[in-house]
Short mmCIF file of C-alpha atoms and ligand atoms in Angstrom, two decimals:
data_model
loop_
_atom_site.label_atom_id
_atom_site.label_comp_id
_atom_site.label_asym_id
_atom_site.label_seq_id
_atom_site.Cartn_x
_atom_site.Cartn_y
_atom_site.Cartn_z
CA MET A 1 22.10 19.88 -0.16
CA LEU A 2 22.03 17.18 2.18
CA ASN A 3 24.17 18.95 4.93
CA GLU A 4 22.85 19.63 8.32
CA LYS A 5 20.90 23.20 7.59
CA SER A 6 19.14 21.36 4.53
CA TYR A 7 17.89 18.74 7.88
CA LYS A 8 17.66 21.55 10.70
CA LYS A 9 15.39 22.81 8.23
CA ILE A 10 13.13 19.80 6.71
CA GLU A 11 12.12 19.69 10.92
CA GLN A 12 11.30 23.05 11.55
CA ASP A 13 8.92 22.53 8.52
CA LEU A 14 7.34 20.31 9.78
CA ASN A 15 6.96 21.87 13.29
CA LEU A 16 5.14 24.33 11.75
CA TYR A 17 2.78 22.64 9.26
CA TYR A 18 1.78 20.70 12.23
CA SER A 19 0.74 23.81 14.25
CA ASN A 20 -0.97 25.86 12.25
CA ASN A 21 -4.50 24.70 10.38
CA ASN A 22 -4.04 25.76 6.40
CA LYS A 23 -3.98 23.01 4.34
CA ASP A 24 -5.46 22.51 0.98
CA ILE A 25 -8.93 20.78 0.26
CA TRP A 26 -6.94 17.77 -0.89
CA ARG A 27 -5.23 17.04 2.57
CA ASN A 28 -6.13 13.62 4.04
CA ASN A 29 -7.17 13.39 7.38
CA PHE A 30 -6.07 10.05 8.02
CA HIS A 31 -4.59 8.39 5.16
CA ILE A 32 -0.82 8.32 6.54
CA GLU A 33 1.09 11.28 4.26
CA MET A 34 3.75 13.49 4.29
CA PRO A 35 4.01 17.45 4.84
CA PHE A 36 5.96 17.76 1.95
CA GLY A 37 7.87 16.17 -0.19
CA LEU A 38 7.08 12.87 -1.87
CA VAL A 39 5.97 9.57 0.12
CA ASN A 40 6.20 5.43 -1.63
CA ASP A 41 6.27 2.11 -0.94
CA PRO A 42 5.16 1.43 3.37
CA ASN A 43 8.67 0.37 4.52
CA GLY A 44 10.15 -2.22 8.17
CA LEU A 45 6.18 -2.65 9.29
CA SER A 46 6.94 -3.37 12.72
CA TYR A 47 5.72 -4.13 16.22
CA PHE A 48 8.16 -2.64 18.40
CA ASN A 49 8.54 -1.42 21.60
CA ASP A 50 4.45 -1.57 22.23
CA LYS A 51 3.33 0.67 18.89
CA PHE A 52 3.41 0.08 15.56
CA HIS A 53 6.22 1.08 13.17
CA ILE A 54 5.61 2.86 9.98
CA PHE A 55 8.83 3.33 8.16
CA TYR A 56 8.12 4.59 4.21
CA GLN A 57 10.32 5.97 1.27
CA TRP A 58 10.56 9.72 1.30
CA ASN A 59 11.91 12.34 -0.50
CA PRO A 60 11.42 15.55 1.98
CA PHE A 61 12.95 17.28 -0.36
CA GLY A 62 10.68 17.69 -3.51
CA CYS A 63 8.26 15.95 -5.36
CA GLU A 64 10.92 14.26 -7.30
CA HIS A 65 11.59 10.06 -7.13
CA LYS A 66 14.68 11.03 -5.44
CA THR A 67 17.18 11.57 -2.88
CA LYS A 68 15.05 8.51 -0.73
CA HIS A 69 15.37 8.90 2.85
CA TRP A 70 13.01 6.18 5.48
CA GLY A 71 11.08 8.23 6.97
CA LEU A 72 8.56 6.92 10.99
CA VAL A 73 5.49 7.23 12.15
CA THR A 74 4.39 5.09 15.17
CA THR A 75 1.43 4.77 16.72
CA THR A 76 -0.87 2.32 19.37
CA ASP A 77 -4.27 4.20 17.77
CA PHE A 78 -3.69 4.34 14.55
CA VAL A 79 -5.50 7.87 15.93
CA ASN A 80 -2.73 10.04 17.38
CA PHE A 81 0.69 9.18 15.34
CA THR A 82 4.49 10.77 16.96
CA LYS A 83 5.60 13.56 13.65
CA PRO A 84 7.15 12.20 10.87
CA GLN A 85 10.90 11.43 11.23
CA ILE A 86 13.64 10.58 8.64
CA ILE A 87 14.96 7.39 10.19
CA LEU A 88 17.41 6.95 7.20
CA LYS A 89 19.65 8.90 5.22
CA PRO A 90 21.47 8.71 2.29
CA GLU A 91 25.00 9.73 2.83
CA ASP A 92 26.93 6.46 3.37
CA TRP A 93 28.90 5.44 0.29
CA PHE A 94 26.60 2.02 -0.05
CA ASP A 95 23.17 4.18 -0.30
CA LYS A 96 24.43 7.32 -1.69
CA ASN A 97 21.30 7.49 -4.10
CA GLY A 98 18.75 6.34 -1.72
CA CYS A 99 17.86 4.45 1.40
CA TYR A 100 15.29 2.25 -0.95
CA SER A 101 12.59 -0.38 0.43
CA GLY A 102 13.49 -3.34 2.82
CA CYS A 103 12.01 -4.28 5.61
CA GLY A 104 11.85 -4.98 9.77
CA LEU A 105 12.90 -7.67 11.57
CA VAL A 106 13.13 -7.00 16.20
CA LYS A 107 15.78 -8.63 17.36
CA ASP A 108 17.71 -9.16 20.44
CA ASP A 109 15.45 -5.65 22.10
CA GLU A 110 16.23 -4.10 18.68
CA LEU A 111 14.75 -3.72 15.29
CA LYS A 112 17.02 -4.34 12.88
CA LEU A 113 16.15 -2.10 9.52
CA TYR A 114 17.13 -3.99 6.21
CA TYR A 115 17.47 -1.64 3.16
CA THR A 116 18.91 -1.42 -0.14
CA GLY A 117 21.12 0.95 -0.87
CA ASN A 118 21.22 2.40 -4.10
CA VAL A 119 24.20 4.07 -5.68
CA ARG A 120 25.06 5.21 -9.12
CA SER A 121 28.35 4.83 -9.31
CA ALA A 122 30.97 7.66 -11.42
CA SER A 123 30.40 5.59 -14.72
CA GLY A 124 26.41 6.42 -13.84
CA GLU A 125 25.43 2.78 -13.72
CA ARG A 126 23.14 1.25 -11.23
CA GLU A 127 24.24 -0.79 -8.15
CA SER A 128 22.29 -2.29 -5.52
CA TYR A 129 23.99 -3.01 -2.04
CA GLN A 130 21.76 -4.55 0.80
CA CYS A 131 22.21 -2.80 3.78
CA VAL A 132 20.92 -3.61 7.99
CA ALA A 133 20.86 -0.70 10.76
CA ALA A 134 19.71 -0.69 14.04
CA TYR A 135 17.24 1.42 15.38
CA ASN A 136 16.55 1.13 19.26
CA LYS A 137 14.00 1.78 21.71
CA ASN A 138 15.27 5.05 22.40
CA GLY A 139 14.84 5.71 18.77
CA ILE A 140 18.50 6.09 17.94
CA VAL A 141 19.40 4.32 14.73
CA GLU A 142 22.90 3.16 13.58
CA LYS A 143 23.80 2.03 10.43
CA GLN A 144 25.89 -1.06 9.80
CA GLY A 145 26.56 -1.39 6.19
CA VAL A 146 26.35 -3.57 4.18
CA ILE A 147 25.23 -7.83 4.14
CA ILE A 148 25.17 -8.52 0.76
CA GLU A 149 26.86 -7.05 -2.09
CA LYS A 150 25.91 -6.35 -5.51
CA GLN A 151 24.06 -9.30 -6.97
CA PRO A 152 25.03 -12.70 -8.23
CA GLU A 153 25.90 -13.57 -11.64
CA GLY A 154 23.06 -13.73 -14.26
CA TYR A 155 21.02 -10.64 -12.75
CA THR A 156 20.94 -7.22 -13.69
CA ALA A 157 21.68 -4.76 -10.78
CA HIS A 158 17.95 -4.02 -10.73
CA PHE A 159 18.36 -6.53 -7.25
CA ARG A 160 16.10 -5.24 -4.11
CA ASP A 161 13.95 -4.32 -1.39
CA PRO A 162 14.80 -7.47 0.68
CA TYR A 163 12.39 -8.84 2.89
CA ILE A 164 12.94 -11.33 5.58
CA PHE A 165 10.82 -14.55 7.39
CA ILE A 166 11.76 -17.20 9.81
CA GLU A 167 11.11 -20.74 9.54
CA ASN A 168 12.16 -23.54 11.92
CA LYS A 169 14.05 -20.43 13.50
CA ILE A 170 16.14 -19.91 10.30
CA TYR A 171 15.76 -16.38 8.98
CA TYR A 172 15.72 -16.81 5.22
CA MET A 173 15.45 -13.49 2.87
CA VAL A 174 13.47 -12.86 -0.31
CA LEU A 175 14.51 -10.12 -2.64
CA GLY A 176 13.34 -8.94 -6.06
CA VAL A 177 15.76 -9.17 -9.03
CA GLN A 178 15.83 -9.45 -13.10
CA SER A 179 17.46 -11.68 -14.86
CA ASN A 180 19.88 -11.54 -17.40
CA ASP A 181 17.39 -12.18 -19.56
CA LEU A 182 15.84 -9.43 -18.40
CA LYS A 183 12.25 -11.52 -16.55
CA GLY A 184 11.58 -11.10 -12.95
CA LYS A 185 12.51 -12.69 -10.11
CA VAL A 186 12.96 -13.51 -7.23
CA LEU A 187 16.15 -14.66 -4.52
CA ILE A 188 15.90 -16.71 -1.45
CA TYR A 189 19.18 -16.16 0.78
CA LYS A 190 19.33 -17.76 4.52
CA SER A 191 21.37 -16.35 7.43
CA GLU A 192 21.68 -18.25 11.30
CA ASP A 193 21.85 -13.91 12.89
CA ALA A 194 20.22 -12.39 10.98
CA MET A 195 23.78 -11.05 9.32
CA LYS A 196 26.13 -13.03 7.68
CA TRP A 197 23.73 -14.55 4.76
CA GLU A 198 24.24 -17.23 1.92
CA LEU A 199 22.42 -17.13 -1.50
CA LEU A 200 20.40 -20.97 -1.80
CA GLY A 201 19.33 -19.08 -4.90
CA GLU A 202 16.23 -18.39 -7.19
CA LEU A 203 12.33 -19.27 -6.13
CA LYS A 204 10.90 -21.81 -8.85
CA THR A 205 7.43 -20.87 -9.37
CA ASP A 206 5.25 -21.42 -12.67
CA MET A 207 5.73 -17.56 -13.59
CA LYS A 208 8.10 -18.28 -16.18
CA ASN A 209 7.27 -15.17 -18.48
CA PHE A 210 5.81 -12.83 -16.06
CA GLY A 211 7.19 -9.35 -16.38
CA TYR A 212 10.63 -7.53 -16.39
CA MET A 213 11.30 -6.86 -12.21
CA TRP A 214 9.86 -8.59 -9.96
CA GLU A 215 9.74 -5.43 -6.92
CA CYS A 216 8.87 -5.80 -3.16
CA PRO A 217 8.85 -9.37 -2.43
CA ASN A 218 7.03 -10.65 0.54
CA LEU A 219 6.85 -14.12 1.26
CA VAL A 220 4.04 -14.53 4.70
CA LYS A 221 3.01 -17.24 6.05
CA ILE A 222 -0.92 -17.59 6.04
CA ASN A 223 -1.12 -21.38 7.60
CA ASP A 224 0.81 -24.31 8.50
CA GLU A 225 0.57 -25.22 5.06
CA LYS A 226 0.02 -22.12 3.36
CA TYR A 227 2.58 -19.17 2.46
CA GLY A 228 1.44 -16.21 0.04
CA PHE A 229 4.12 -14.95 -2.18
CA ILE A 230 2.88 -10.88 -2.52
CA PHE A 231 5.11 -9.24 -5.36
CA SER A 232 4.38 -6.08 -7.39
CA PRO A 233 5.94 -7.46 -11.31
CA GLN A 234 6.51 -5.22 -13.63
CA GLY A 235 5.98 -5.51 -17.32
CA LEU A 236 2.97 -7.90 -17.59
CA GLU A 237 0.48 -6.21 -20.74
CA SER A 238 -2.94 -5.00 -19.88
CA MET A 239 -6.37 -6.96 -20.78
CA GLU A 240 -9.67 -6.37 -20.27
CA PHE A 241 -10.15 -7.48 -16.34
CA LYS A 242 -7.14 -7.47 -15.19
CA TYR A 243 -3.32 -5.28 -15.22
CA GLN A 244 -5.16 -1.72 -16.14
CA ASN A 245 -2.86 -0.10 -14.30
CA ILE A 246 0.96 0.83 -15.52
CA PHE A 247 2.32 -1.60 -12.71
CA GLN A 248 0.70 -4.42 -10.84
CA SER A 249 1.15 -5.83 -7.36
CA GLY A 250 -0.74 -9.30 -6.41
CA TYR A 251 -0.24 -12.75 -4.65
CA VAL A 252 0.15 -16.43 -4.82
CA ILE A 253 -0.39 -18.64 -2.61
CA GLY A 254 1.00 -22.23 -2.74
CA SER A 255 3.52 -24.59 -0.78
CA LEU A 256 6.89 -23.41 -0.13
CA ASP A 257 9.26 -26.21 -0.22
CA LEU A 258 12.63 -24.53 0.77
CA LYS A 259 14.77 -27.48 0.79
CA GLU A 260 13.81 -27.53 -2.93
CA LEU A 261 12.99 -23.85 -3.54
CA LYS A 262 9.89 -23.79 -4.55
CA LEU A 263 6.60 -22.35 -4.39
CA ASP A 264 4.59 -26.38 -4.67
CA ASN A 265 1.26 -25.66 -6.29
CA HIS A 266 0.14 -22.29 -6.46
CA SER A 267 -2.95 -20.47 -7.44
CA GLU A 268 -3.11 -18.16 -10.49
CA PHE A 269 -1.73 -14.06 -9.73
CA LYS A 270 -4.49 -12.29 -8.18
CA GLU A 271 -4.36 -8.63 -8.08
CA LEU A 272 -4.87 -6.94 -4.75
CA ASP A 273 -6.56 -3.99 -5.39
CA MET A 274 -8.10 -2.95 -8.57
CA GLY A 275 -8.61 0.65 -8.46
CA PHE A 276 -6.04 3.38 -10.13
CA ASP A 277 -3.53 3.62 -7.40
CA PHE A 278 -2.05 0.94 -5.29
CA TYR A 279 1.62 -0.15 -5.19
CA ALA A 280 3.96 -2.25 -3.87
CA PRO A 281 2.55 -3.58 -0.24
CA GLN A 282 4.38 -4.94 2.28
CA VAL A 283 2.82 -7.21 5.80
CA PHE A 284 3.96 -7.33 9.00
CA ASN A 285 2.55 -9.95 11.40
CA HIS A 286 1.00 -9.03 14.62
CA ASP A 287 -0.55 -10.61 17.15
CA ASN A 288 -1.24 -13.33 14.59
CA GLN A 289 -2.75 -11.73 11.61
CA ASN A 290 -0.62 -10.65 8.43
CA LEU A 291 -1.21 -6.82 8.29
CA MET A 292 -0.32 -4.87 5.14
CA PHE A 293 -0.20 -0.77 3.72
CA GLY A 294 -0.18 -0.27 0.37
CA TRP A 295 1.22 2.86 -1.61
CA ILE A 296 -1.15 5.19 -2.82
CA GLY A 297 0.19 5.63 -5.68
CA LEU A 298 2.55 5.03 -8.69
CA PRO A 299 5.96 4.54 -10.15
CA ASP A 300 6.57 7.53 -13.40
CA LYS A 301 2.80 8.67 -13.17
CA ASP A 302 3.82 11.60 -11.18
CA PHE A 303 2.01 14.30 -13.53
CA GLU A 304 -1.43 12.63 -12.42
CA TYR A 305 -1.55 13.35 -9.11
CA PRO A 306 -2.00 17.64 -8.86
CA THR A 307 -0.34 17.99 -5.36
CA PHE A 308 2.56 17.88 -7.43
CA GLU A 309 1.79 21.86 -7.29
CA HIS A 310 1.65 21.98 -3.78
CA GLY A 311 4.40 20.03 -2.85
CA TRP A 312 3.92 16.98 -1.36
CA MET A 313 1.98 13.98 -3.01
CA TYR A 314 1.15 9.74 -2.32
CA SER A 315 -0.19 8.71 1.26
CA LEU A 316 -0.37 4.98 2.44
CA THR A 317 -3.37 3.26 2.44
CA ILE A 318 -5.38 1.99 5.86
CA PRO A 319 -4.02 -1.23 7.60
CA ARG A 320 -5.43 -3.89 5.89
CA VAL A 321 -5.68 -7.75 7.97
CA LEU A 322 -5.45 -10.15 5.35
CA GLU A 323 -7.61 -13.14 6.18
CA TYR A 324 -6.83 -15.92 3.84
CA LYS A 325 -10.81 -18.50 2.39
CA ASN A 326 -11.04 -20.05 -0.10
CA ASN A 327 -7.39 -19.84 -1.59
CA VAL A 328 -8.28 -15.86 -1.78
CA LEU A 329 -6.70 -13.08 0.62
CA TYR A 330 -9.51 -11.17 2.08
CA GLN A 331 -8.26 -8.24 2.87
CA LYS A 332 -10.35 -6.44 5.41
CA PRO A 333 -9.98 -2.87 7.63
CA PHE A 334 -7.58 -3.77 11.11
CA GLU A 335 -9.98 -3.51 14.14
CA LYS A 336 -8.01 -0.93 15.31
CA LEU A 337 -9.72 1.92 12.68
CA LYS A 338 -12.76 1.76 14.23
CA ASN A 339 -11.22 4.41 16.44
CA LEU A 340 -11.36 7.07 14.26
CA ARG A 341 -15.65 7.30 14.13
CA GLN A 342 -16.37 10.28 15.77
CA SER A 343 -20.12 10.37 15.63
CA GLN A 344 -22.57 7.96 13.51
CA ILE A 345 -24.26 10.15 10.37
CA LEU A 346 -26.70 7.10 9.05
CA ASN A 347 -27.98 3.91 10.43
CA ILE A 348 -30.67 2.09 7.69
CA ASN A 349 -32.08 -1.01 8.01
CA ASP A 350 -34.11 -2.29 5.45
CA LEU A 351 -35.39 0.30 2.84
CA SER A 352 -36.80 0.07 -0.60
CA CYS A 353 -36.69 3.27 -2.61
CA SER A 354 -35.57 3.96 -5.60
CA ASP A 355 -33.14 6.49 -5.55
CA TYR A 356 -31.63 6.95 -2.14
CA LYS A 357 -29.00 10.47 -1.70
CA LEU A 358 -26.55 10.91 0.28
CA ASN A 359 -25.11 13.91 1.77
CA LEU A 360 -21.83 14.15 3.47
CA LYS A 361 -20.98 17.79 5.56
CA SER A 362 -17.34 16.82 5.99
CA ARG A 363 -15.81 14.28 3.06
CA CYS A 364 -14.22 11.73 5.78
CA ALA A 365 -16.97 9.57 6.26
CA GLU A 366 -16.49 5.31 6.21
CA ILE A 367 -19.67 3.96 4.77
CA ILE A 368 -21.08 0.70 5.34
CA LEU A 369 -23.42 -0.17 1.93
CA ASN A 370 -25.46 -3.64 1.56
CA LEU A 371 -28.09 -4.00 -1.77
CA GLY A 372 -29.92 -6.37 -2.17
CA ILE A 373 -29.79 -7.40 -5.71
CA SER A 374 -31.25 -9.70 -8.36
CA GLU A 375 -30.54 -11.65 -11.03
CA THR A 376 -30.32 -8.93 -13.11
CA ASN A 377 -30.17 -5.64 -11.44
CA ILE A 378 -27.61 -2.95 -12.73
CA VAL A 379 -26.57 -0.64 -9.64
CA GLN A 380 -24.84 2.71 -9.44
CA VAL A 381 -23.66 4.03 -7.38
CA LYS A 382 -22.59 8.27 -7.69
CA PHE A 383 -20.11 10.67 -5.75
CA LYS A 384 -20.78 13.80 -6.62
CA PHE A 385 -19.16 17.02 -6.27
CA LYS A 386 -21.19 19.86 -7.54
CA ASP A 387 -20.40 19.08 -11.66
CA GLU A 388 -17.96 16.56 -11.19
CA TYR A 389 -18.26 13.10 -10.09
CA ILE A 390 -17.00 9.30 -9.98
CA LEU A 391 -19.25 6.45 -10.97
CA ILE A 392 -19.16 3.04 -10.20
CA THR A 393 -21.56 0.35 -11.91
CA TYR A 394 -21.97 -2.76 -11.46
CA ASP A 395 -23.89 -6.04 -13.61
CA LYS A 396 -25.20 -8.09 -11.49
CA LYS A 397 -25.51 -10.38 -15.29
CA SER A 398 -22.17 -10.03 -16.15
CA GLN A 399 -20.48 -9.68 -13.10
CA ILE A 400 -18.30 -6.69 -14.33
CA CYS A 401 -17.72 -4.25 -12.18
CA ILE A 402 -17.25 -0.13 -13.72
CA ILE A 403 -15.36 2.46 -11.65
CA ASP A 404 -15.30 5.20 -14.07
CA ARG A 405 -13.40 8.67 -12.95
CA SER A 406 -13.61 10.46 -16.68
CA ASN A 407 -15.70 13.05 -15.62
CA MET A 408 -13.39 14.45 -13.02
CA CYS A 409 -11.47 17.38 -14.30
CA LEU A 410 -7.93 17.27 -12.27
CA GLY A 411 -6.23 13.90 -11.53
CA GLY A 412 -6.58 10.53 -13.46
CA LYS A 413 -8.73 9.82 -15.92
CA GLY A 414 -10.35 6.72 -17.30
CA ILE A 415 -12.09 3.64 -16.05
CA ARG A 416 -10.85 0.22 -14.52
CA LYS A 417 -12.92 -2.74 -14.83
CA PHE A 418 -13.29 -6.06 -12.95
CA LYS A 419 -14.72 -9.49 -12.35
CA LEU A 420 -17.05 -8.91 -8.91
CA GLU A 421 -19.12 -12.49 -7.61
CA THR A 422 -22.05 -11.67 -5.18
CA GLY A 423 -24.46 -13.68 -4.57
CA GLU A 424 -28.07 -11.98 -3.87
CA GLU A 425 -25.93 -9.08 -2.07
CA LEU A 426 -24.08 -6.60 -3.48
CA LYS A 427 -21.78 -4.93 0.06
CA LEU A 428 -19.32 -1.92 -0.18
CA HIS A 429 -16.92 -0.90 2.74
CA MET A 430 -16.17 2.85 1.56
CA PHE A 431 -13.26 4.65 3.31
CA ILE A 432 -13.38 8.03 1.82
CA ASP A 433 -10.71 10.89 2.27
CA ASN A 434 -10.84 14.15 1.36
CA SER A 435 -8.69 12.87 -1.58
CA VAL A 436 -8.33 9.24 -1.32
CA MET A 437 -11.13 6.98 -1.88
CA GLU A 438 -10.62 3.21 -0.43
CA ILE A 439 -14.11 0.12 -1.88
CA TYR A 440 -13.97 -3.28 0.06
CA TYR A 441 -15.78 -5.16 -1.83
CA GLN A 442 -17.91 -8.31 -0.68
CA ASP A 443 -16.52 -8.03 2.82
CA GLY A 444 -12.56 -7.65 1.02
CA LEU A 445 -12.57 -10.27 -2.19
CA GLU A 446 -11.70 -7.19 -4.11
CA VAL A 447 -10.17 -3.64 -2.91
CA THR A 448 -10.04 -0.66 -4.97
CA THR A 449 -8.32 1.98 -3.71
CA LEU A 450 -8.23 5.81 -6.04
CA MET A 451 -7.49 9.20 -6.01
CA TYR A 452 -9.23 11.97 -6.79
CA PHE A 453 -9.39 16.12 -6.37
CA PRO A 454 -12.14 17.63 -6.74
CA LYS A 455 -12.84 21.06 -6.85
CA ASP A 456 -15.46 21.49 -4.70
CA ASP A 457 -15.35 20.03 -1.37
CA LYS A 458 -18.86 18.92 -0.49
CA LEU A 459 -19.80 15.66 -0.57
CA GLU A 460 -23.44 13.45 -2.31
CA ILE A 461 -23.70 10.28 -2.57
CA GLU A 462 -26.69 8.53 -4.91
CA ILE A 463 -27.52 5.32 -4.87
CA LYS A 464 -29.38 4.47 -8.50
CA SER A 465 -30.88 0.79 -9.72
CA ASP A 466 -32.41 0.04 -13.73
CA ASP A 467 -35.56 -1.53 -10.48
CA LYS A 468 -35.71 0.03 -6.86
CA ILE A 469 -33.41 -0.38 -4.52
CA GLN A 470 -33.63 -2.94 -1.71
CA ILE A 471 -31.03 -1.38 1.14
CA ASN A 472 -30.16 -4.27 3.44
CA GLU A 473 -28.23 -1.82 5.83
CA LEU A 474 -26.86 1.76 5.73
CA CYS A 475 -24.47 2.66 8.12
CA ALA A 476 -22.19 5.46 8.03
CA TRP A 477 -20.22 7.20 10.72
CA ASN A 478 -17.82 10.78 10.28
CA LEU A 479 -14.50 9.75 11.07
CA ARG A 480 -11.42 12.07 12.65
CA SER A 481 -8.31 13.31 11.23
CA VAL A 482 -5.27 11.90 12.86
CA LYS A 483 -2.76 13.71 14.99
CA TYR A 484 1.24 13.95 14.77
CA GLU A 485 2.75 14.91 17.85
C1 LIG B 501 8.96 0.48 -5.68
C2 LIG B 501 10.48 1.03 -6.02
C3 LIG B 501 10.78 -0.29 -4.71
C4 LIG B 501 12.91 1.34 -4.49
C5 LIG B 501 11.50 1.74 -3.76
C6 LIG B 501 11.91 3.27 -4.01
O1 LIG B 501 7.90 1.24 -5.64
O2 LIG B 501 10.61 0.94 -6.86
O3 LIG B 501 11.46 -1.39 -5.74
O4 LIG B 501 12.96 0.22 -3.50
O5 LIG B 501 10.26 1.91 -5.15
O6 LIG B 501 11.72 4.06 -3.82
#
């Protein structure tokens, strides 16, 4: 199936898609997604050759989790993107069943792409090879083969998702792995040239019994003393206010001791996103900022997303800057996203009312809402699409926020419930796209990402309270569609 003819067809289909405007109503305007096939993890995120390079897992041939390629779009301004291109194809013995997730490293004028080659052996067993490819400034990619052959003793073949960081001019690679007693772990390797890798061992943390597999690890320098260990553990039990999705993504922050291979004095695991649809984030550093993209979707939940019928699935989040404060990572929409603002449609300050309704002609908007709240207020924000709706309820007294998606006909339903600490203001910064909503609370202390599939095009947002509402600020912009050329 993966022959020259099938790739020619992909190219033609891409051109066709971008030259006409017949898009279904759930097609997002500014979230990165593919015209067809299935997108998952962001990969190889880098700033290279004066452009942001955003690679991602992509099955261009269908909406199933198979034949994973690396796709690529590049941009400078987050409005104009290059058309998606296939960069890594699963066509060699070491990656024939999937070019799985990995990272990018700018080195000697090239962008090195590290990834996991997924292979099913003749007897049907999983084999994992860590591989590298070189991508140059002319866009030519050359696979350079395997750098780490299979997993070391003591671990299963769930061994993947290389991520590189540099400390004192030495390269370190972390890899997600499962120990033989079925526990999630990460292994650390070391290299002087980023080609020959030596195993150092397991990273020691206080999370001894924390799921059966850790996917997509990132070790990210936060400041001179602290590292953030961001990863996606599988197998955590659901609790009232956390771990409500099938799998989680979050972080701990501590001091990295590379001699002892230990993350010292680390904080408790905190989820990065309390919404319904978020997984496998990746972080890269640009201009001294840690920028993160996540996958809007989750493994093993494909049946919940009706775009399956339309031949496309999932998106990437907008880029989020991670800011460290009070031992927490605040997530802020990346500054360049302001380029998406087309026209300001609202600018309200200091309004006191009993109920406020905002009608959006186009669903694609950025909205900043700051509400003054009293100690006992219960506030609701309702997203209404004719007879369907999504409801956010915040109870100031108990500091509980609930997002309820049960009144939508299509797509995943249910609620997500989390603790949200507020002072005198409840602050929401919302990015609403045609089938994705990302909401940043209290300057990015918490974020919820969700997909929604309304039958009606129009959106009315209603803000209500058990008492009077005090709108300290309400600003809204129409957001433009990004272009792929
Ligand atoms: C996470 C993940 C990674 C793997 C990739 C395969 O979503 O399972 O661990 O490399 O997706 O597409």
